[in-house]
PDB file of C-alpha atoms in Angstrom:
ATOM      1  CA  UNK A   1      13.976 -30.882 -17.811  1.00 54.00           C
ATOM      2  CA  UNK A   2      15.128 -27.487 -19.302  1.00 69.00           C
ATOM      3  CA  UNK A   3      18.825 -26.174 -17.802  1.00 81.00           C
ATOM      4  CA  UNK A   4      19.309 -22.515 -17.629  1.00 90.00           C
ATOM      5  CA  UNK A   5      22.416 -20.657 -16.929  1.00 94.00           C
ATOM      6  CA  UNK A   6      20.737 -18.744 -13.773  1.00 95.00           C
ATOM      7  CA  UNK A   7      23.039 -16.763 -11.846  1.00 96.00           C
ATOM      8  CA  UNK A   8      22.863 -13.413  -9.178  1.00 96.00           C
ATOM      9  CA  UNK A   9      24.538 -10.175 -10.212  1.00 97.00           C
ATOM     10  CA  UNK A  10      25.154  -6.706  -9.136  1.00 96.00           C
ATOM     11  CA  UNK A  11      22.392  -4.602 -10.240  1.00 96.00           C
ATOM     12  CA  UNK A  12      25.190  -1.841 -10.859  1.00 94.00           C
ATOM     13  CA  UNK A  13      26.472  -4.880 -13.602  1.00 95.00           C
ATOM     14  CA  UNK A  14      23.992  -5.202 -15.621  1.00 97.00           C
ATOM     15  CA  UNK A  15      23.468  -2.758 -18.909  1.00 96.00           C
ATOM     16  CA  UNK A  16      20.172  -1.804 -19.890  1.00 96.00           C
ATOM     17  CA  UNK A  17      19.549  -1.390 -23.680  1.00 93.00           C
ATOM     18  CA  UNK A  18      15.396   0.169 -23.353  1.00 95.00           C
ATOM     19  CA  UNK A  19      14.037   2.563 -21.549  1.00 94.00           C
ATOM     20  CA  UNK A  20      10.699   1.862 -18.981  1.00 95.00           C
ATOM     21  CA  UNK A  21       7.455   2.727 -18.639  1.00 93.00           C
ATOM     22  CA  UNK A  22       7.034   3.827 -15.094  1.00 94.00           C
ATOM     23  CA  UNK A  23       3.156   2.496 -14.600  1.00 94.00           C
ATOM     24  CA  UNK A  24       4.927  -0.113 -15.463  1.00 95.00           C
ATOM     25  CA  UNK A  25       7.449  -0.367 -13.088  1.00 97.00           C
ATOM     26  CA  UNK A  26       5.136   0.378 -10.293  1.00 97.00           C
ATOM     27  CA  UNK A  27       3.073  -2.327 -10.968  1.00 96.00           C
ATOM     28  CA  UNK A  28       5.451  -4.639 -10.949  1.00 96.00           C
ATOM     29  CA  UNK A  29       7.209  -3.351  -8.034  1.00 96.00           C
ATOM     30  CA  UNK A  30       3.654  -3.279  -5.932  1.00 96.00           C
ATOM     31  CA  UNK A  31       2.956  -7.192  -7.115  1.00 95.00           C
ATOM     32  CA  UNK A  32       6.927  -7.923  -5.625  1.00 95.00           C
ATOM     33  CA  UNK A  33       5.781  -6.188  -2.556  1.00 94.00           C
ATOM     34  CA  UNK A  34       2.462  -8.238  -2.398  1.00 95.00           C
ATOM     35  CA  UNK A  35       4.127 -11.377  -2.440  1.00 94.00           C
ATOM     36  CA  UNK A  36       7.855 -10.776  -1.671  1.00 94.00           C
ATOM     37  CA  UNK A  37       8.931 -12.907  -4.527  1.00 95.00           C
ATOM     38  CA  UNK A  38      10.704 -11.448  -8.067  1.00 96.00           C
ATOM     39  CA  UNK A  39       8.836 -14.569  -9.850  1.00 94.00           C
ATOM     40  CA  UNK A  40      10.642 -14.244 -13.406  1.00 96.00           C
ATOM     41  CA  UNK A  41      14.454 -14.043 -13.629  1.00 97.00           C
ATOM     42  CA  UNK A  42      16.143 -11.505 -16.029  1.00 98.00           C
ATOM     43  CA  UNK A  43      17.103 -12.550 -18.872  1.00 98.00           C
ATOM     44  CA  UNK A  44      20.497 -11.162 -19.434  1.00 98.00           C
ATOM     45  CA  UNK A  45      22.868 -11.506 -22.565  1.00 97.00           C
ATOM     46  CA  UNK A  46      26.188 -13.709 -21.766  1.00 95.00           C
ATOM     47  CA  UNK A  47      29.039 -11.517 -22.448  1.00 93.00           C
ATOM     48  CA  UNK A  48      28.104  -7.839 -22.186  1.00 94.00           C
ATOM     49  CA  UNK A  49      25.292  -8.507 -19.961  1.00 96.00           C
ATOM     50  CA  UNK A  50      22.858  -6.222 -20.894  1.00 96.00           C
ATOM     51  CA  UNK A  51      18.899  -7.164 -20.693  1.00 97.00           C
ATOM     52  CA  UNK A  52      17.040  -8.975 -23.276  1.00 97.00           C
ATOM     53  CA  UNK A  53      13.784  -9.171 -20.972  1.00 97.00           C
ATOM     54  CA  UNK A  54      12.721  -8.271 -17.891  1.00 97.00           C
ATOM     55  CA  UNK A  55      13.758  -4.288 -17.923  1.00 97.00           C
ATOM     56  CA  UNK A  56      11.112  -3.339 -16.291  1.00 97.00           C
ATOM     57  CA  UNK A  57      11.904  -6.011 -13.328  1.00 98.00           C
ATOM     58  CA  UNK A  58      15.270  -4.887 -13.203  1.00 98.00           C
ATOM     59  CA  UNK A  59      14.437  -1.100 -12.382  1.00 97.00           C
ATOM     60  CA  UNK A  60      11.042  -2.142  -9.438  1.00 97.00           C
ATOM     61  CA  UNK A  61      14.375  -4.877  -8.150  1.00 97.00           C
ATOM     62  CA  UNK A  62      16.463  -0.893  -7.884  1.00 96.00           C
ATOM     63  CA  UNK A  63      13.786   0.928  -6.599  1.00 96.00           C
ATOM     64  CA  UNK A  64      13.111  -1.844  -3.902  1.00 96.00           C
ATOM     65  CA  UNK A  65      17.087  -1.647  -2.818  1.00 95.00           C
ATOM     66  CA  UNK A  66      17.952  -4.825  -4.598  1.00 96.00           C
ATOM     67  CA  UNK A  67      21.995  -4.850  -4.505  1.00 95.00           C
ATOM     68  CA  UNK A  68      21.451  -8.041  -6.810  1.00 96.00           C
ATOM     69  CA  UNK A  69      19.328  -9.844  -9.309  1.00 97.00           C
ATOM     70  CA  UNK A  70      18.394 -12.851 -10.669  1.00 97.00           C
ATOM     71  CA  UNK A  71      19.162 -13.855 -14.049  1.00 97.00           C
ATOM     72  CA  UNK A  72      19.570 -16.508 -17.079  1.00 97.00           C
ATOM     73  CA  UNK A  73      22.530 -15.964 -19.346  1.00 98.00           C
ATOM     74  CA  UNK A  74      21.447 -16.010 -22.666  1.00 97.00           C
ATOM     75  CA  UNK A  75      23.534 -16.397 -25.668  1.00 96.00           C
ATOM     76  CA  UNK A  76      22.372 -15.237 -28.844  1.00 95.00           C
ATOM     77  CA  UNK A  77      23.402 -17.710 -31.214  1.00 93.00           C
ATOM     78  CA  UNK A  78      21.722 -20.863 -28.948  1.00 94.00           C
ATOM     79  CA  UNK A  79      19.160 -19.280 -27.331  1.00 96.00           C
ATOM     80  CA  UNK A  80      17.435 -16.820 -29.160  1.00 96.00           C
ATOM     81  CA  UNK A  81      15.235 -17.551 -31.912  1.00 95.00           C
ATOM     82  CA  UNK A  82      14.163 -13.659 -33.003  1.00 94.00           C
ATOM     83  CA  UNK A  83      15.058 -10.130 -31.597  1.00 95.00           C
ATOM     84  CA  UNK A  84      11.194  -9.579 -32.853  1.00 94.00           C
ATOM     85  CA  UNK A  85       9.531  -5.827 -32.511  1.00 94.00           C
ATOM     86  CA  UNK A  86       6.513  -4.214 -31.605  1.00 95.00           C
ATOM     87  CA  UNK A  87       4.253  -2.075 -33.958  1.00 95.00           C
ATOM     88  CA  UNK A  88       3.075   1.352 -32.965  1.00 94.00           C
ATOM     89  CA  UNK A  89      -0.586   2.163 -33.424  1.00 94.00           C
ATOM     90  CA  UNK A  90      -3.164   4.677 -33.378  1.00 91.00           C
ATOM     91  CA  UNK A  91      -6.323   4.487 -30.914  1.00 85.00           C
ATOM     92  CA  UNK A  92      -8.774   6.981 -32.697  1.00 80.00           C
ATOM     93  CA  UNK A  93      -9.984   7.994 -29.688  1.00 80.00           C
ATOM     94  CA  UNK A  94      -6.574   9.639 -29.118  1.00 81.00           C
ATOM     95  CA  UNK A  95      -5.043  10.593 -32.449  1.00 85.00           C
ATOM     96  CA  UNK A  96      -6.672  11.291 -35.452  1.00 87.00           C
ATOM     97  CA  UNK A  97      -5.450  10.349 -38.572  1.00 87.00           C
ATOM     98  CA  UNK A  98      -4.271  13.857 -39.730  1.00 89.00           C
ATOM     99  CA  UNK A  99      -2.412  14.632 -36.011  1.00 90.00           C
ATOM    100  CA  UNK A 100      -0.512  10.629 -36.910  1.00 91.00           C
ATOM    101  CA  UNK A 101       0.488  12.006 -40.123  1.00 90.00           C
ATOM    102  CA  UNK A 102       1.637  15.010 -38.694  1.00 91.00           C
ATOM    103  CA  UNK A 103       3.529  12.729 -35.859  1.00 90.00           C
ATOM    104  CA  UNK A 104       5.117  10.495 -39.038  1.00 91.00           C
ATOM    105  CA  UNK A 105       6.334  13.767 -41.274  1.00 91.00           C
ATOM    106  CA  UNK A 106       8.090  15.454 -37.629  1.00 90.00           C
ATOM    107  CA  UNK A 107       9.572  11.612 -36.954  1.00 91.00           C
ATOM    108  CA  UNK A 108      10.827  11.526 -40.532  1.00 88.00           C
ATOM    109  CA  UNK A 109      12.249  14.825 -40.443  1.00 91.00           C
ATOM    110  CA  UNK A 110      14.389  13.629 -37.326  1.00 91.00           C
ATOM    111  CA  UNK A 111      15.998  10.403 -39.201  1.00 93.00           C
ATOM    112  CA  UNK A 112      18.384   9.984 -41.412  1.00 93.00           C
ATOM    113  CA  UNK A 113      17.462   8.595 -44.483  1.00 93.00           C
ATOM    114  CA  UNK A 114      19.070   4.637 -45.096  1.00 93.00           C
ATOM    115  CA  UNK A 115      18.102   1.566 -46.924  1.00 93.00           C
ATOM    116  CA  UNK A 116      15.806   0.293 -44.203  1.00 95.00           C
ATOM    117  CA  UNK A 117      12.428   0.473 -44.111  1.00 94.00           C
ATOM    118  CA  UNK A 118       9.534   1.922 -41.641  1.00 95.00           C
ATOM    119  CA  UNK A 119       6.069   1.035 -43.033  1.00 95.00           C
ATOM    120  CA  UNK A 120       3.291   3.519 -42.363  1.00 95.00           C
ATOM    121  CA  UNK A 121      -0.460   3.162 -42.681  1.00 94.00           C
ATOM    122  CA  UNK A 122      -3.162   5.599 -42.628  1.00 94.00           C
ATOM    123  CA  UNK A 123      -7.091   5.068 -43.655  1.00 88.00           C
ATOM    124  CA  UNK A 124      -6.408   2.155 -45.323  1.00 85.00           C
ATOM    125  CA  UNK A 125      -3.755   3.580 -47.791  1.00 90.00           C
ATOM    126  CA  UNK A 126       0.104   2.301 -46.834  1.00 91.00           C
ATOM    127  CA  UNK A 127       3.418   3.966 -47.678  1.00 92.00           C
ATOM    128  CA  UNK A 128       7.559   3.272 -47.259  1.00 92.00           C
ATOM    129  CA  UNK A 129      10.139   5.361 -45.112  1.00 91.00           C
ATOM    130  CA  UNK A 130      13.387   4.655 -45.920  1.00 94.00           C
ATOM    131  CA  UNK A 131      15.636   5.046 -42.525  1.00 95.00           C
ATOM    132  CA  UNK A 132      18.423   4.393 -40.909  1.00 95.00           C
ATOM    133  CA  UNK A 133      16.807   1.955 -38.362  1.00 94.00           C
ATOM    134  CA  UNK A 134      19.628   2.319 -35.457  1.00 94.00           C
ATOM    135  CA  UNK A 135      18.980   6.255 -36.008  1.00 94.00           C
ATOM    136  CA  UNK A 136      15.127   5.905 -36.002  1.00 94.00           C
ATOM    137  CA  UNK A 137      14.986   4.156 -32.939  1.00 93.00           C
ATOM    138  CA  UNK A 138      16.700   6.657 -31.237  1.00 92.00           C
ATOM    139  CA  UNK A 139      13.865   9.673 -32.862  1.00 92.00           C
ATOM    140  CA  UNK A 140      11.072   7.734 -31.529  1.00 90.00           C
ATOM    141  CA  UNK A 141      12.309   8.407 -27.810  1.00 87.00           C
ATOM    142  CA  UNK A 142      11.928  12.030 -28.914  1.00 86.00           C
ATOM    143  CA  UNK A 143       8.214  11.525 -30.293  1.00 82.00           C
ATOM    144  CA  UNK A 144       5.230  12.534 -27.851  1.00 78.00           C
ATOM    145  CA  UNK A 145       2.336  11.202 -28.888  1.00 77.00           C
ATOM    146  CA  UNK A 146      -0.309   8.799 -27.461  1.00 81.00           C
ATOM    147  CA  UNK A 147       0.665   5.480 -29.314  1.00 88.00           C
ATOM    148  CA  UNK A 148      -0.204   1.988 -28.256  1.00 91.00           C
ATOM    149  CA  UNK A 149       2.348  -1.107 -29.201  1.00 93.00           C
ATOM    150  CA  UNK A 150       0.784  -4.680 -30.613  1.00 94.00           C
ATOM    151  CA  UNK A 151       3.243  -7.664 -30.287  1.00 94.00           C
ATOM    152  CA  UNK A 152       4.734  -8.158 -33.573  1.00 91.00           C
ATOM    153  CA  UNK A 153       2.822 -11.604 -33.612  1.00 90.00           C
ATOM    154  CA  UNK A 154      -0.915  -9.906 -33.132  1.00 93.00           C
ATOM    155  CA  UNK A 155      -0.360  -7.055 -35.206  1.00 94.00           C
ATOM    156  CA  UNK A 156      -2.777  -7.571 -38.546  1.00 92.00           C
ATOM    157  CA  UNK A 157      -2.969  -3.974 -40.405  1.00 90.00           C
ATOM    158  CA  UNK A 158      -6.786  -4.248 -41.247  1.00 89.00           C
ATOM    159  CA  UNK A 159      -7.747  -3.648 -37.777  1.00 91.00           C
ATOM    160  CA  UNK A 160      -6.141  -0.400 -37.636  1.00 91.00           C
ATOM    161  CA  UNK A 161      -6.369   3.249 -39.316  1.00 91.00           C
ATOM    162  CA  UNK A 162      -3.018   4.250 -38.630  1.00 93.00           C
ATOM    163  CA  UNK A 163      -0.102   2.111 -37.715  1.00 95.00           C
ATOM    164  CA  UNK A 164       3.602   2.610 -37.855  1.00 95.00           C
ATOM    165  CA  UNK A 165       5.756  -0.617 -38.443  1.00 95.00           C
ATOM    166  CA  UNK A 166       9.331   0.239 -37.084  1.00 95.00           C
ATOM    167  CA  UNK A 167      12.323  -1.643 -39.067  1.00 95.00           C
ATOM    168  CA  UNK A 168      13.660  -4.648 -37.102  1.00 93.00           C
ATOM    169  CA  UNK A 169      17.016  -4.595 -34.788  1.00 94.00           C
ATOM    170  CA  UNK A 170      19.735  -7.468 -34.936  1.00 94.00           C
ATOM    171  CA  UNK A 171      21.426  -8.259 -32.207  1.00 94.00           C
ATOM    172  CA  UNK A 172      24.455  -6.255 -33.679  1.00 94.00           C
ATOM    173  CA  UNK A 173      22.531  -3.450 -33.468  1.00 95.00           C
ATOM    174  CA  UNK A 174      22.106  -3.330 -29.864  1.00 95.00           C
ATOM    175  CA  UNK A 175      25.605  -4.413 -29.648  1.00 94.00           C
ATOM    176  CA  UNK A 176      26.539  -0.983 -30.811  1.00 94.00           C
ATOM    177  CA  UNK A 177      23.726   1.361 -29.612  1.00 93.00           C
ATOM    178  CA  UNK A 178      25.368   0.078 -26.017  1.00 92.00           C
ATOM    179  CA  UNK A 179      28.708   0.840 -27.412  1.00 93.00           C
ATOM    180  CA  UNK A 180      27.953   4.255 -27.617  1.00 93.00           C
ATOM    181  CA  UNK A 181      26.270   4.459 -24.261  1.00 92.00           C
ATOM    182  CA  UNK A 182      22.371   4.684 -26.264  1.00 92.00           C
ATOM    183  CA  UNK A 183      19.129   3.288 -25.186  1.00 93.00           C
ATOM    184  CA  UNK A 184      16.305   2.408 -27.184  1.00 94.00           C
ATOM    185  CA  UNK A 185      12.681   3.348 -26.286  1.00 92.00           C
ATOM    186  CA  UNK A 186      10.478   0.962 -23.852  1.00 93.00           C
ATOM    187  CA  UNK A 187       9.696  -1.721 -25.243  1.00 91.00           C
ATOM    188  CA  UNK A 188      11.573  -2.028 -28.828  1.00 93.00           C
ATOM    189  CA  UNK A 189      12.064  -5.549 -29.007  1.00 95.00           C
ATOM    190  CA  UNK A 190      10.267  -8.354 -28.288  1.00 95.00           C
ATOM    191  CA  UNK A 191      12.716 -11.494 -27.899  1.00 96.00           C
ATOM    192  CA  UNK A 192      11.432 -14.599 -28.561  1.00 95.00           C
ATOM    193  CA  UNK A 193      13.095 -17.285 -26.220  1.00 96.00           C
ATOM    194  CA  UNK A 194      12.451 -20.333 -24.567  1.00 96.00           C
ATOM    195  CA  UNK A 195      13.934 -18.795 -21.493  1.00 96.00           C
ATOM    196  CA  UNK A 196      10.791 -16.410 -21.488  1.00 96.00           C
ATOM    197  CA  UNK A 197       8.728 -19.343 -19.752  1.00 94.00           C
ATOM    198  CA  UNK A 198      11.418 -20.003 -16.946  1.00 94.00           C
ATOM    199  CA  UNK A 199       9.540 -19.167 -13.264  1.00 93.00           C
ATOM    200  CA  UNK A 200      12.444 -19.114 -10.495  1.00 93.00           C
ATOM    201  CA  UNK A 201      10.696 -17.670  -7.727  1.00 94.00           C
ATOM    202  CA  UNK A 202      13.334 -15.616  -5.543  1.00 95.00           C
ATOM    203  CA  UNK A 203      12.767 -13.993  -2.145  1.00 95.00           C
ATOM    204  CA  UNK A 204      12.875  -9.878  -2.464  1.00 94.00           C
ATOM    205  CA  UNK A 205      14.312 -10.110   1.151  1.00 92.00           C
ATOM    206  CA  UNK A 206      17.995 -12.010  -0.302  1.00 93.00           C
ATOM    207  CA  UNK A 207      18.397  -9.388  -2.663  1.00 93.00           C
ATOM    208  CA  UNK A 208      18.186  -6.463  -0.636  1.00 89.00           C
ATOM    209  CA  UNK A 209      21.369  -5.382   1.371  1.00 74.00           C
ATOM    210  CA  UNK A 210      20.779  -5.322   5.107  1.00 59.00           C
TER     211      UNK A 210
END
């Protein structure tokens, strides 16, 4: 039988290190609602405690009055296999390929130029940013545009016209985006961790202050 380090914190504790996606949030929050349970625990790094999974849990926990939520402490050097990403792509129906290309010369105008690298295809044809990938992240929160994300894993660039492949964090990284008080955009990474298939089912009514 799998152990996990689960514990209860104070919301006001834990650090987030993405952003949400508010459909998101409420669906989440409606399905707690539904059956009064938070079924998935939040995975929360050991020492500084900030999120690997489960922001979007955390924040429907807040906007239901949680005081508390439940967690597994992860450590990074047992427990996690890959930070892992997600690629941005184009629907067609949304973005044409000359509005993407327009979306990719204002992101790359916004980053500072370092010896990572952002891969970028359009129409078949692929090309090379070199970026600073800390600083990137942080110009995508600033990019409007109707982009979908594909799971690192299921990404395969010949089913799409125009796809952006950001550079990939380290956990250092998010180490020091949190150390100067930055947040990355929803869904940046994409952790893969055995603690991802842990289902603690916890009753919305012990979290919530009376």
């Amino acid at each position: 039988m799998t152990r996990y380090r689960f514990d209860l914190l104070d919301i006001k504790e834990i650090l987030v290190s993405e952003g949400v996606e508010h459909w998101r949030v409420e669906k989440i929050k409606a399905s707690i609602i539904n059956t009064n349970l938070l079924l998935k625990p939040i995975i929360v790094e050991m020492r500084r405690k900030f999120v690997i999974d489960g922001h979007h849990r955390l924040k429907a926990l807040a906007l239901l009055g949680a005081s508390k939520a439940p967690v597994i402490l992860a450590d990074y050097d047992s427990d996690i296999d890959d930070v892992g990403r997600w690629i941005y792509v184009a629907d067609p129906g949304c973005l044409r390929c000359d509005e993407f290309v327009r979306l990719v010369n204002e992101l790359g105008s916004l980053v500072k130029r370092g010896s990572d690298v952002s891969r970028v295809g359009v129409g078949g044809e692929s090309f090379s940013l070199n970026v600073d990938r800390l600083d990137f992240y942080i110009a995508l929160k600033y990019i409007d545009a109707p982009l979908s994300k594909v799971p690192q894993g299921l990404f395969k660039e010949s089913a799409y016209r125009c796809y952006l492949i950001p550079p990939k964090l380290t956990p250092n990284d998010l180490y020091i985006l949190l150390s100067r008080g930055l947040t990355l955009p929803p869904r940046s990474t994409l952790h893969r961790t055995y603690l991802k298939e842990a289902v603690i089912p916890y009753p919305i009514k012990r979290l919530v202050k009376r």
